[in-house]
Structure formats: C-alpha cells, structure tokens
mmCIF file with all atom_site columns, C-alpha atoms in Angstrom:
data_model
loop_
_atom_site.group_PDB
_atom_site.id
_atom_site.type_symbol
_atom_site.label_atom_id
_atom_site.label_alt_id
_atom_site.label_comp_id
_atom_site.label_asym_id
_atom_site.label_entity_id
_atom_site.label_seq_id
_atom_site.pdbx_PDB_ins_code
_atom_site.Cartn_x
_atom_site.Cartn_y
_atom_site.Cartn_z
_atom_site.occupancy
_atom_site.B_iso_or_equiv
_atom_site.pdbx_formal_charge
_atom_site.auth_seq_id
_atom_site.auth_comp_id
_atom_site.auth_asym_id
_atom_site.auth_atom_id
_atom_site.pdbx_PDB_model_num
ATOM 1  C CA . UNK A 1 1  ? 54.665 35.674 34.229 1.00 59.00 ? 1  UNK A CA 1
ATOM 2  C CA . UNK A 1 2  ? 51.717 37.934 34.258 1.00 83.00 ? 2  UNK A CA 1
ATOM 3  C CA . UNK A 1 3  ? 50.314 40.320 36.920 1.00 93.00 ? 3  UNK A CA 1
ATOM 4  C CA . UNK A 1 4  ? 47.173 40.849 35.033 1.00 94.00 ? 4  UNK A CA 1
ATOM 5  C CA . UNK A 1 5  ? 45.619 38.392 37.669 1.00 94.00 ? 5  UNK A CA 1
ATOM 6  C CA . UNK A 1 6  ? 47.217 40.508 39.908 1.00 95.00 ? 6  UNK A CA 1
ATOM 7  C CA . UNK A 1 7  ? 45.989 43.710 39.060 1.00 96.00 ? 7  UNK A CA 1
ATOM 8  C CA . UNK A 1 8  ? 42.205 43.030 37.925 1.00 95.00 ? 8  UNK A CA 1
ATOM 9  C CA . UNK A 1 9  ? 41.788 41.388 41.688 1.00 96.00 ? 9  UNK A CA 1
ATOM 10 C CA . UNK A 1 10 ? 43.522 44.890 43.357 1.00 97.00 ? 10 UNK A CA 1
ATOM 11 C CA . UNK A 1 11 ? 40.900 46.822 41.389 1.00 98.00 ? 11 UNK A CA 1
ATOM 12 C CA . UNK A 1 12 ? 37.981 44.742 42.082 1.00 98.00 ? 12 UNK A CA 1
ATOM 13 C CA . UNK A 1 13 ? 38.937 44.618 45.665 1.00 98.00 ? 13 UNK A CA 1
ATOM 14 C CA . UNK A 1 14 ? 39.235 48.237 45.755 1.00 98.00 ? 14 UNK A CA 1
ATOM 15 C CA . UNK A 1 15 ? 35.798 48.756 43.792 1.00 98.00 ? 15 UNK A CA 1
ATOM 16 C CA . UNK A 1 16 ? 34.140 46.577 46.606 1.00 98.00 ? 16 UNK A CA 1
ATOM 17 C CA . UNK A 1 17 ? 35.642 48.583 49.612 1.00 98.00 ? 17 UNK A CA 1
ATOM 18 C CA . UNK A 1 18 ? 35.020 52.298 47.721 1.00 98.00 ? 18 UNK A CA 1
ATOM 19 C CA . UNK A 1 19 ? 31.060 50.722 47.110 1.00 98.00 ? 19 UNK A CA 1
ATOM 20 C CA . UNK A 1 20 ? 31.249 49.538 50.756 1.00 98.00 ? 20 UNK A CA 1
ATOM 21 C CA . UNK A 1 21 ? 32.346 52.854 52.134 1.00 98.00 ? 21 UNK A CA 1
ATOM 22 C CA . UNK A 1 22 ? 29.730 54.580 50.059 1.00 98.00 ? 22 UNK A CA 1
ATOM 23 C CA . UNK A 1 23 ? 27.267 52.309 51.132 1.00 98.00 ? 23 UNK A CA 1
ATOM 24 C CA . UNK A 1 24 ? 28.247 52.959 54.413 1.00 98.00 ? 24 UNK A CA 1
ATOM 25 C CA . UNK A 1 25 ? 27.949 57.082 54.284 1.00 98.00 ? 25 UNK A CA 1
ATOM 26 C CA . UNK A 1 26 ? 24.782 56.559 52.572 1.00 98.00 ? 26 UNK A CA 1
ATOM 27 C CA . UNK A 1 27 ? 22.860 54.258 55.242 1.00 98.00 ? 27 UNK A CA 1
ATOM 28 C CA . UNK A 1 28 ? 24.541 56.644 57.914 1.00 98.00 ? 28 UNK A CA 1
ATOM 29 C CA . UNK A 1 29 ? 23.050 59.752 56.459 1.00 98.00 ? 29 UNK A CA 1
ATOM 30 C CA . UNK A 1 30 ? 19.564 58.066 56.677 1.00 98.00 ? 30 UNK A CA 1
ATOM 31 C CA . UNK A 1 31 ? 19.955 57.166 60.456 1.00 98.00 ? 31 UNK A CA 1
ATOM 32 C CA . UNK A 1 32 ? 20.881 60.546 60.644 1.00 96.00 ? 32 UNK A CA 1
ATOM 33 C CA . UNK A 1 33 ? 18.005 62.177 59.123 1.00 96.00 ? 33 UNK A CA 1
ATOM 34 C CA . UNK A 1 34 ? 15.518 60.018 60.936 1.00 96.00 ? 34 UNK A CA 1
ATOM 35 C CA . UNK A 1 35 ? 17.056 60.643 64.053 1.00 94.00 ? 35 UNK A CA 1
ATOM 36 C CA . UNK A 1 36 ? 17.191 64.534 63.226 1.00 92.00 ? 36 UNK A CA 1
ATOM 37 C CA . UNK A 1 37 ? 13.490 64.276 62.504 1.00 92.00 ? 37 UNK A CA 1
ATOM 38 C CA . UNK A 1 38 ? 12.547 62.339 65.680 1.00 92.00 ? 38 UNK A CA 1
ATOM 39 C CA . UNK A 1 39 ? 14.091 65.145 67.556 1.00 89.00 ? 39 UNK A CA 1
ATOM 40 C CA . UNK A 1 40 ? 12.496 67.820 66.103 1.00 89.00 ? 40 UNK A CA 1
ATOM 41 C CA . UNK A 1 41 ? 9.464  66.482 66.574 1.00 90.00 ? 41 UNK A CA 1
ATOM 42 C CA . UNK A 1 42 ? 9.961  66.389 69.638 1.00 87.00 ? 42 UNK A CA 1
ATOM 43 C CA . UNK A 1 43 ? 10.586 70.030 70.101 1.00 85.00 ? 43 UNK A CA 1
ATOM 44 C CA . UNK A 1 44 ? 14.402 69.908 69.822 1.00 77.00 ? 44 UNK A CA 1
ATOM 45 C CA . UNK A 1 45 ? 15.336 72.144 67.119 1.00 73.00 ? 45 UNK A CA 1
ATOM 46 C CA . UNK A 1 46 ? 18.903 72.817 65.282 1.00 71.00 ? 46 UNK A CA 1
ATOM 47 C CA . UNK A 1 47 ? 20.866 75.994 66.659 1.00 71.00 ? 47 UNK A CA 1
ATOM 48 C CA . UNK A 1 48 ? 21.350 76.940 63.364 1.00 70.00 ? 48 UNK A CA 1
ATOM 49 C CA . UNK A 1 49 ? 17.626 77.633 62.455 1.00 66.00 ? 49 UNK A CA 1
ATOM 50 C CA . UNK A 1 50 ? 17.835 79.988 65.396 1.00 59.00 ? 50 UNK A CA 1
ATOM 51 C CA . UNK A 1 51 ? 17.940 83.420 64.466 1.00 52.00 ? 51 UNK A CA 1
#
C-alpha cells in the first residue's frame, strides 16, 4: 500500500498551519503598529527614543 496519500496531506496540512501562523504574526504586527501610533499621538512616546 502507498503512503503517498499519506504524506502529500501531512505537507499540505503543515503548509496551511505555517501560512496560518504567518498570517497570524503579520495581522498582529499591524495591530501593533496602529496601536503604537495611537499612542504616540497621544503624547506617549517609546523609552527607547529617549536619550
């Protein structure tokens, strides 16, 4: 019997959860940077711009 059925489903499954996780990091780093820039409009700066 073959496992190619086998294996071409693990590495599409794994393709869709490595996308997912990048997907994931990417739409975080956007909240991230909005919320950054919300704060420093408001006047809160980063420490490390401090100097």
């Amino acid at each position: 019997m073959s496992h190619t059925f086998f294996i071409g489903f693990s590495y599409i499954v794994t393709a869709l959860v490595v996308a997912g996780l990048i997907l994931r990091a990417v739409i975080d780093h956007r909240i991230q940077v909005r919320a950054l820039a919300d704060l420093e409009s408001r006047g809160i700066g980063r420490r490390s711009r401090r100097g």
